Tab-separated table of C-alpha atoms in Angstrom:
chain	number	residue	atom	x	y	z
K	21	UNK	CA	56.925	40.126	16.988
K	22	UNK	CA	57.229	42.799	14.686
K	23	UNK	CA	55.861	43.228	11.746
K	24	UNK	CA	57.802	43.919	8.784
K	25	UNK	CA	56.874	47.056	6.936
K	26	UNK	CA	57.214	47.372	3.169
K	27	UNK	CA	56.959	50.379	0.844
K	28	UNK	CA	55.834	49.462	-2.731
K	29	UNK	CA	56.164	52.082	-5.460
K	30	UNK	CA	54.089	51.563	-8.201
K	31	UNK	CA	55.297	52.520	-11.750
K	32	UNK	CA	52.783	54.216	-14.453
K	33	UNK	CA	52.262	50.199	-15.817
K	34	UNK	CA	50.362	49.428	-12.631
K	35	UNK	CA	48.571	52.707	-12.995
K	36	UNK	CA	46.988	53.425	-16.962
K	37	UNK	CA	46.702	57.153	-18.784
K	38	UNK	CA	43.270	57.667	-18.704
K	39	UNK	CA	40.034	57.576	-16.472
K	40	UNK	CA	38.338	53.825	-17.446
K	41	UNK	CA	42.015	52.494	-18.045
K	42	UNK	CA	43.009	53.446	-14.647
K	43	UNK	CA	39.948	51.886	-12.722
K	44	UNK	CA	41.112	48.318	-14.917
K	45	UNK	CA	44.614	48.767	-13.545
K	46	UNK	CA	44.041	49.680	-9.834
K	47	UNK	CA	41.472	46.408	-9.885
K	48	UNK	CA	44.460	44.175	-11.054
K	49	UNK	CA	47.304	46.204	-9.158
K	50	UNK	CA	45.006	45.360	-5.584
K	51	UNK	CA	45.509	41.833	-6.587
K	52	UNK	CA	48.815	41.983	-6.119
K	53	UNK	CA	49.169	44.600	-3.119
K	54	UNK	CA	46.819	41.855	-1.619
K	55	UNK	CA	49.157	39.521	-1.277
K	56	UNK	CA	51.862	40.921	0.209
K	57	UNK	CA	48.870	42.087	2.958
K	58	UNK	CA	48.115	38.356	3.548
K	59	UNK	CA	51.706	37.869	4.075
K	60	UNK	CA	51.066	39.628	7.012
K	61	UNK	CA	53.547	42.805	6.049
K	62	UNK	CA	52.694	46.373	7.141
K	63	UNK	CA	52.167	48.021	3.581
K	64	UNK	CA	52.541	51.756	2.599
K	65	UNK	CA	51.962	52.121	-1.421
K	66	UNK	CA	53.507	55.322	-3.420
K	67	UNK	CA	52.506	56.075	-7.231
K	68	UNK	CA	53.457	58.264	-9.828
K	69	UNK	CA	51.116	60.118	-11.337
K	70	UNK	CA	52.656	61.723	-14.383
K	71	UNK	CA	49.702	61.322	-16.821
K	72	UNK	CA	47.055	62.244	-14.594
K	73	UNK	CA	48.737	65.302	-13.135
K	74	UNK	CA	49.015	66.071	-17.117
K	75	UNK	CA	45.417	65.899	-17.906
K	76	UNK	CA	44.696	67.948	-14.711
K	77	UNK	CA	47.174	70.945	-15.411
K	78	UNK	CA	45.928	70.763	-19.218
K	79	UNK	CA	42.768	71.040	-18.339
K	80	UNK	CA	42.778	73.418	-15.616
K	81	UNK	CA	44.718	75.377	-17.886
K	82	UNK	CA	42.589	75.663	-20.807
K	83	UNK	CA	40.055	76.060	-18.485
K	84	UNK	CA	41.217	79.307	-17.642
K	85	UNK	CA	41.996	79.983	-21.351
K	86	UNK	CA	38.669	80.099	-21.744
K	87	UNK	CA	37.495	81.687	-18.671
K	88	UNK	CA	40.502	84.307	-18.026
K	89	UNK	CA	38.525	85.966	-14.912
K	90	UNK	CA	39.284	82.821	-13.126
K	91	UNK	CA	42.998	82.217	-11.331
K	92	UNK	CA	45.419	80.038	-12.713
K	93	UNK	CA	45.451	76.660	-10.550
K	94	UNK	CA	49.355	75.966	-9.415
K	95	UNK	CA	51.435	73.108	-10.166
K	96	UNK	CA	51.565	72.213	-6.380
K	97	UNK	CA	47.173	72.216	-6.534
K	98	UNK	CA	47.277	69.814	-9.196
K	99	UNK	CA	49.311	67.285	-7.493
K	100	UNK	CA	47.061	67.284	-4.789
K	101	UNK	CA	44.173	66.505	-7.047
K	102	UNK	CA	45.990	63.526	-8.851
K	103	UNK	CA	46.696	61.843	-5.581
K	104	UNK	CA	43.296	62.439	-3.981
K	105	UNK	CA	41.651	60.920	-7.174
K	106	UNK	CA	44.206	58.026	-7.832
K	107	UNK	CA	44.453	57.473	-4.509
K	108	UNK	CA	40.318	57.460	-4.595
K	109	UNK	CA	40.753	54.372	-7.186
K	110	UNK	CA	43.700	52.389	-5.509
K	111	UNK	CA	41.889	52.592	-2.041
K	112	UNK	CA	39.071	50.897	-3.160
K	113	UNK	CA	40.396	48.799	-5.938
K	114	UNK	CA	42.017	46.926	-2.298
K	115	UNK	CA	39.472	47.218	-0.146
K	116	UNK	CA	37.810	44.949	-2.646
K	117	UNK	CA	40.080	42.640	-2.711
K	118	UNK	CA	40.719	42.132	0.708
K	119	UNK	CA	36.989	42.151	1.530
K	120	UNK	CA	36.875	39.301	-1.518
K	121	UNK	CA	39.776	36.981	0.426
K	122	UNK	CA	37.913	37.761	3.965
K	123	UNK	CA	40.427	40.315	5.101
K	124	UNK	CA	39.229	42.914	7.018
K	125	UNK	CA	41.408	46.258	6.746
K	126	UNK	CA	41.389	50.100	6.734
K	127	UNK	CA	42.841	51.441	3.145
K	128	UNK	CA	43.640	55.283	3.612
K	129	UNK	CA	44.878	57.533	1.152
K	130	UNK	CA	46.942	60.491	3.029
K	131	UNK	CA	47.720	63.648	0.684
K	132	UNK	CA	51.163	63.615	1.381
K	133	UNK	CA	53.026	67.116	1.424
K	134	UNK	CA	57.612	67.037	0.809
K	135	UNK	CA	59.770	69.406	1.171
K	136	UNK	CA	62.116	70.359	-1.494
K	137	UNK	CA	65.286	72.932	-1.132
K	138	UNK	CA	64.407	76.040	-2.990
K	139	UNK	CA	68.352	76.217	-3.772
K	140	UNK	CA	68.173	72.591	-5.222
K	141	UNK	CA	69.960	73.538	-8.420
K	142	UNK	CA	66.823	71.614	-10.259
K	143	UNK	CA	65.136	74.785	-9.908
K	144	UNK	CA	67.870	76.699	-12.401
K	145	UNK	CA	67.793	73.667	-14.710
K	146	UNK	CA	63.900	72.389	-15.406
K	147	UNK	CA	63.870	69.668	-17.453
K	148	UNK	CA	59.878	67.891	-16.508
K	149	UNK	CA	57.865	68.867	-19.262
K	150	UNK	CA	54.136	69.053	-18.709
K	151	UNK	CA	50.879	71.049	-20.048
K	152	UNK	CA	49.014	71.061	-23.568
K	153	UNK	CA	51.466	72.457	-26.488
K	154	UNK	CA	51.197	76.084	-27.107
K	155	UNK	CA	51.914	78.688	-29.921
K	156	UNK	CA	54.658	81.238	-30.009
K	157	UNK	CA	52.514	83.538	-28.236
K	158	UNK	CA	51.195	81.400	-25.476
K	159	UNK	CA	54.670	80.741	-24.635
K	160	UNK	CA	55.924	83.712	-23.991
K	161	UNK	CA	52.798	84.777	-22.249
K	162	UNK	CA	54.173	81.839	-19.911
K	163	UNK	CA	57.611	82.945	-19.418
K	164	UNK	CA	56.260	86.507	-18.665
K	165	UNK	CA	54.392	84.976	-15.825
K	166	UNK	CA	57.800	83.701	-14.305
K	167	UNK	CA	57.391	79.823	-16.454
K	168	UNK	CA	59.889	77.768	-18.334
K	169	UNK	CA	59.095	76.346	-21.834
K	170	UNK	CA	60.829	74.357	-24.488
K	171	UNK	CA	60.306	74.551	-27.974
K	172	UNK	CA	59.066	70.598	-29.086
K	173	UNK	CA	57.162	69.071	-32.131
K	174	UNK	CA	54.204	71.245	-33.013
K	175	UNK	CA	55.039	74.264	-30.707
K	176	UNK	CA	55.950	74.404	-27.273
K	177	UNK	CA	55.440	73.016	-23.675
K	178	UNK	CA	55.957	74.407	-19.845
K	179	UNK	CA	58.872	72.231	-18.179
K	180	UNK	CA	58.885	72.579	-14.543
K	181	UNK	CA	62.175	71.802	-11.801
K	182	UNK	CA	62.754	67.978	-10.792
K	183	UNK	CA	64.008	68.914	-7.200
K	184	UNK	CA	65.066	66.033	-4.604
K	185	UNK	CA	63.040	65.011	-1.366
K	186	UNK	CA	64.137	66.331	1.507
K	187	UNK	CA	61.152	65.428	4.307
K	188	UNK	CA	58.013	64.682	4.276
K	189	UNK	CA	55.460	66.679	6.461
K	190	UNK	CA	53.004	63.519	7.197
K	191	UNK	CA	55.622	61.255	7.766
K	192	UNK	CA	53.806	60.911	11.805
K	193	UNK	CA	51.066	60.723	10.663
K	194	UNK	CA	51.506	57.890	8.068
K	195	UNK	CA	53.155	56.221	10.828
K	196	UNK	CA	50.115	56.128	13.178
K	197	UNK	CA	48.269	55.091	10.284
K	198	UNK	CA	50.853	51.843	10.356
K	199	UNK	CA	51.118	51.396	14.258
K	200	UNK	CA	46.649	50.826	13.921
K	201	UNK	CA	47.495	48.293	10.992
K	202	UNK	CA	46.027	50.293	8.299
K	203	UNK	CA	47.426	49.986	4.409
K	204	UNK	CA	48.302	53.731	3.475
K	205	UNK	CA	48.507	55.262	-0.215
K	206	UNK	CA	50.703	57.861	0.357
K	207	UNK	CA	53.167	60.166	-1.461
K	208	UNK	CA	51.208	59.629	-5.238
K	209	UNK	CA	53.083	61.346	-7.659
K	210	UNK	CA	55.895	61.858	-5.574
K	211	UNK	CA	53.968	64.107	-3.061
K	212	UNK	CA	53.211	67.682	-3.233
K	213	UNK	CA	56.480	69.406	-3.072
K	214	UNK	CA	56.638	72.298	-0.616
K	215	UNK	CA	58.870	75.067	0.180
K	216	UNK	CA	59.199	75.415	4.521
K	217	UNK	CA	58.679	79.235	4.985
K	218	UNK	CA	58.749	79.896	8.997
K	219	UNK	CA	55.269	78.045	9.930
K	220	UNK	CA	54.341	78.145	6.160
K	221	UNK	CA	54.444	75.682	3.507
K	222	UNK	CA	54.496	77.045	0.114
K	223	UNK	CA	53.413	74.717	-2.891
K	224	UNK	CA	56.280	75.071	-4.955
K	225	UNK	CA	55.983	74.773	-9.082
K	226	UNK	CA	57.570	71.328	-9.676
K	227	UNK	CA	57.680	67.965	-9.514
K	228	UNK	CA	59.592	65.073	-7.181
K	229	UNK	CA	60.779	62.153	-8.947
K	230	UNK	CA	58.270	59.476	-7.248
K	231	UNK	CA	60.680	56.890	-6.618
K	232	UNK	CA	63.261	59.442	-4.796
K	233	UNK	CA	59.996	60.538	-2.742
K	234	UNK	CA	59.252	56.603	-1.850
K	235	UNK	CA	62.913	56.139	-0.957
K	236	UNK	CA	62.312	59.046	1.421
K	237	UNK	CA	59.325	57.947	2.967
K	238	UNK	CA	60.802	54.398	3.585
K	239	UNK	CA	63.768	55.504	5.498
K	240	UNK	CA	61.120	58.357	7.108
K	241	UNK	CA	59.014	55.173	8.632
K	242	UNK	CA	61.964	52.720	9.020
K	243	UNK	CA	61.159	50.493	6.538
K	244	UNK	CA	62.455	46.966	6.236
K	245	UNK	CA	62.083	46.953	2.178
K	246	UNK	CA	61.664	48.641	-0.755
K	247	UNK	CA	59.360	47.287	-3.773
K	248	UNK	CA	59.984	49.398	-6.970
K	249	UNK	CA	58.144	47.684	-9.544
K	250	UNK	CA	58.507	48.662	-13.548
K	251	UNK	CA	57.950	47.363	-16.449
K	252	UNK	CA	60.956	44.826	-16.683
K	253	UNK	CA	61.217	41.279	-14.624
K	254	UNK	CA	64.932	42.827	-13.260
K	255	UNK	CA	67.409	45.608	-13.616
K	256	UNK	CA	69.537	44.842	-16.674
K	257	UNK	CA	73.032	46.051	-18.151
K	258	UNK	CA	73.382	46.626	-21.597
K	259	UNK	CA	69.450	46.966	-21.341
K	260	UNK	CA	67.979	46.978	-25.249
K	261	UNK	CA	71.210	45.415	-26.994
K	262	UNK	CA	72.311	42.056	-28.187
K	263	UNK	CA	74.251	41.890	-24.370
K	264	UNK	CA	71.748	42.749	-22.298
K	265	UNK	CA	72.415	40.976	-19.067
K	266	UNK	CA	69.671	40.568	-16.230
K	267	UNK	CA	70.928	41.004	-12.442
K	268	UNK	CA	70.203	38.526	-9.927
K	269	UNK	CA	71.400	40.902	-7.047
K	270	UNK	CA	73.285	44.120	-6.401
K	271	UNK	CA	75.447	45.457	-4.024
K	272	UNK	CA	74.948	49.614	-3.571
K	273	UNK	CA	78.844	49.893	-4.082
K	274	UNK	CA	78.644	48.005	-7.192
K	275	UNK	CA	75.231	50.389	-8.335
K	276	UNK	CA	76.817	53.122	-7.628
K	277	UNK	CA	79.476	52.815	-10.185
K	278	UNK	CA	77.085	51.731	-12.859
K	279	UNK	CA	74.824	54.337	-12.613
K	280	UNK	CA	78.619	56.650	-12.849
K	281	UNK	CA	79.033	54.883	-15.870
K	282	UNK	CA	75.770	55.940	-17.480
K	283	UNK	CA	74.525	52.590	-17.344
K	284	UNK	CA	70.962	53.272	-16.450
K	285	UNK	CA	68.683	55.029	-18.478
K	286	UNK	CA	67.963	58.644	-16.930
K	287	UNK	CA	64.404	58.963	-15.975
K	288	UNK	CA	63.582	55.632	-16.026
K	289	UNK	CA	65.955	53.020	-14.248
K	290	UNK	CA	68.342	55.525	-13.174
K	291	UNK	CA	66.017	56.941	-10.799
K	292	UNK	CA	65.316	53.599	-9.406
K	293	UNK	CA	68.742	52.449	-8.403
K	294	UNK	CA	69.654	55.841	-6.658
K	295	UNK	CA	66.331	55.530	-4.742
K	296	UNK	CA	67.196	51.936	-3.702
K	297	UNK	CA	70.762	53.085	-2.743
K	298	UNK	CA	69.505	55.805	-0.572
K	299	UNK	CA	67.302	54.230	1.199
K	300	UNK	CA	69.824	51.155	1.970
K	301	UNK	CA	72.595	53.517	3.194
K	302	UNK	CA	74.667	51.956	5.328
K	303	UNK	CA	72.455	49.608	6.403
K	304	UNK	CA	73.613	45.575	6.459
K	305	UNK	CA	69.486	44.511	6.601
K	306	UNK	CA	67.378	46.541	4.501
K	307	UNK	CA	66.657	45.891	0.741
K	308	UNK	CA	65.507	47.239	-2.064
K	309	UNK	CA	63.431	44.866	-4.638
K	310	UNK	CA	63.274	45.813	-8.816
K	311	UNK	CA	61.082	44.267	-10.622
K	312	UNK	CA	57.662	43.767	-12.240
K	313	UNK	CA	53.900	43.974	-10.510
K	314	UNK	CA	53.692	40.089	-11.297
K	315	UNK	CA	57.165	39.243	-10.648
K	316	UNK	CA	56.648	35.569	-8.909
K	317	UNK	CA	57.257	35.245	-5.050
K	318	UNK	CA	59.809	33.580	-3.129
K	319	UNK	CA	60.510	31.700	-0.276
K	320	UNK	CA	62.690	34.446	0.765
K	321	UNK	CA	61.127	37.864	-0.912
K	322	UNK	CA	57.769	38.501	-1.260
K	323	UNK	CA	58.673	38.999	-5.462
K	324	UNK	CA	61.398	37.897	-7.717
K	325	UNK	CA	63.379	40.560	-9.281
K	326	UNK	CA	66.721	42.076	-8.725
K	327	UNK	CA	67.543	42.635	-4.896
K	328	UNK	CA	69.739	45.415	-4.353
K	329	UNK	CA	71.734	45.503	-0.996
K	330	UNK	CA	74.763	46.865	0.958
């Protein structure tokens, strides 16, 4: 019988902002990912990684500040070193605790490389902001080099395109990974988003909305479900006022028009019910899950939350 595979996409909650906070929150994240392991499910986990791809670019930055004879590292380079070293921390935050229940299991972290359309109209409109503030004339030292900035409190900041997944490169090789009945970390941060020139990718300067990318990889490696966790119990309307109402379940024709109706927050549940209604498409038997990390479990659903469906 087959297994049933799961993607779970892990919100910045499960995750921390800094170094010692992170290593707390991968140990008590893998306590969680364990279980749905023991339940037998073929697991791929995705992550965001928008503080620690901060702190990289910030620091690589000032680094060359300081140090102008060396070469700027690019947006595309620092995503790859957020996932290797979150992934470095979620890998063996489970490996722990499977080894601590007696489960024996490969964890593998694959740096995970999507494509993005360099005519996505994201890249006329970029609206992620990211980097250390700067003064007037940092800024337009930036935009000489070809960057975006916005003015904010205190000075200014780069802000880099949002574009939309359109493939992603490992997507075999993630697969093989869940055929030997590993547990992959893949996509972190929404992957590294590349531009296909001929045989060459090109890192591209921006960043993939990580629940769009973990959308994309589910339908990429058939998946049966799709676990976005956040910080609330379940999606809610009116979220914040004195008729907030929880969902129990939604249907993707019924999300669709909510999320027309500017029902979701942009950026933060927004992104979130168009993932879950992409990856359900037409299809009468997948599902997408919203909810917390220690949203209880059911005899039908591996969490409670809000099931969204066709």
């Amino acid at each position: 019988m087959r297994k049933k595979k799961i993607v779970i996409a892990l919100g910045h909650h499960a995750l921390g902002a800094t170094l010692p906070e992170q290593k707390a929150a991968a140990a008590k994240t893998a306590e969680a990912i364990a279980g749905f392991i023991k339940d037998d499910y073929q697991v791929v986990i995705t992550h965001g990684n928008g503080p620690q791809v901060g702190m990289i670019h910030m620091a690589m930055a000032e680094f060359c500040r300081i140090y102008p004879e060396y070469t700027s590292t690019p947006m595309s380079v620092c995503s790859a070193m957020s996932q290797g070293y979150i992934g470095y921390d979620l890998q063996n935050a489970i490996r722990t605790e499977l080894l601590n229940r007696g489960i024996y299991k490969n964890v593998c972290t694959v740096l995970t490389q999507v494509v993005v359309d360099p005519y996505d109209d994201a890249f006329y409109h970029p609206t992620k902001i990211i980097g250390r503030i700067m003064n007037a004339e940092e800024a337009e030292l930036e935009e000489r080099k070809g960057n975006h900035v916005t003015e904010v409190p205190g000075g200014y900041r780069r802000i880099v395109a949002a574009p939309k997944p359109i493939d992603i490169i490992e997507a075999e090789s993630i697969r093989a990974l869940l055929d030997a009945d590993h547990i992959v970390i893949a996509c972190g941060g929404g992957g590294i988003p590349v531009l296909q020139q001929s045989n060459r990718l090109k890192g591209a300067s921006a960043v993939i909305e990580k629940d769009l990318a973990a959308a994309k990889l589910a339908e990429a490696i058939d998946a049966d479900m799709l676990l976005l966790f956040t910080g609330v119990p379940k999606v809610c309307l009116g979220y914040g006022t004195q008729k907030e109402k929880q969902l129990d379940d939604l249907s993707t024709e019924r999300a669709r028009q909510y999320l027309a109706a500017g029902e979701f927050e942009a950026g933060s549940m927004a992104p979130k019910i168009e993932a879950a209604i992409g990856f359900i498409g037409n299809s009468a038997v997948r599902k997408a899950v919203i909810t917390r990390l220690d949203g209880r479990h059911t005899d039908q659903l591996p969490v409670e939350g809000t099931i969204i469906h066709k």
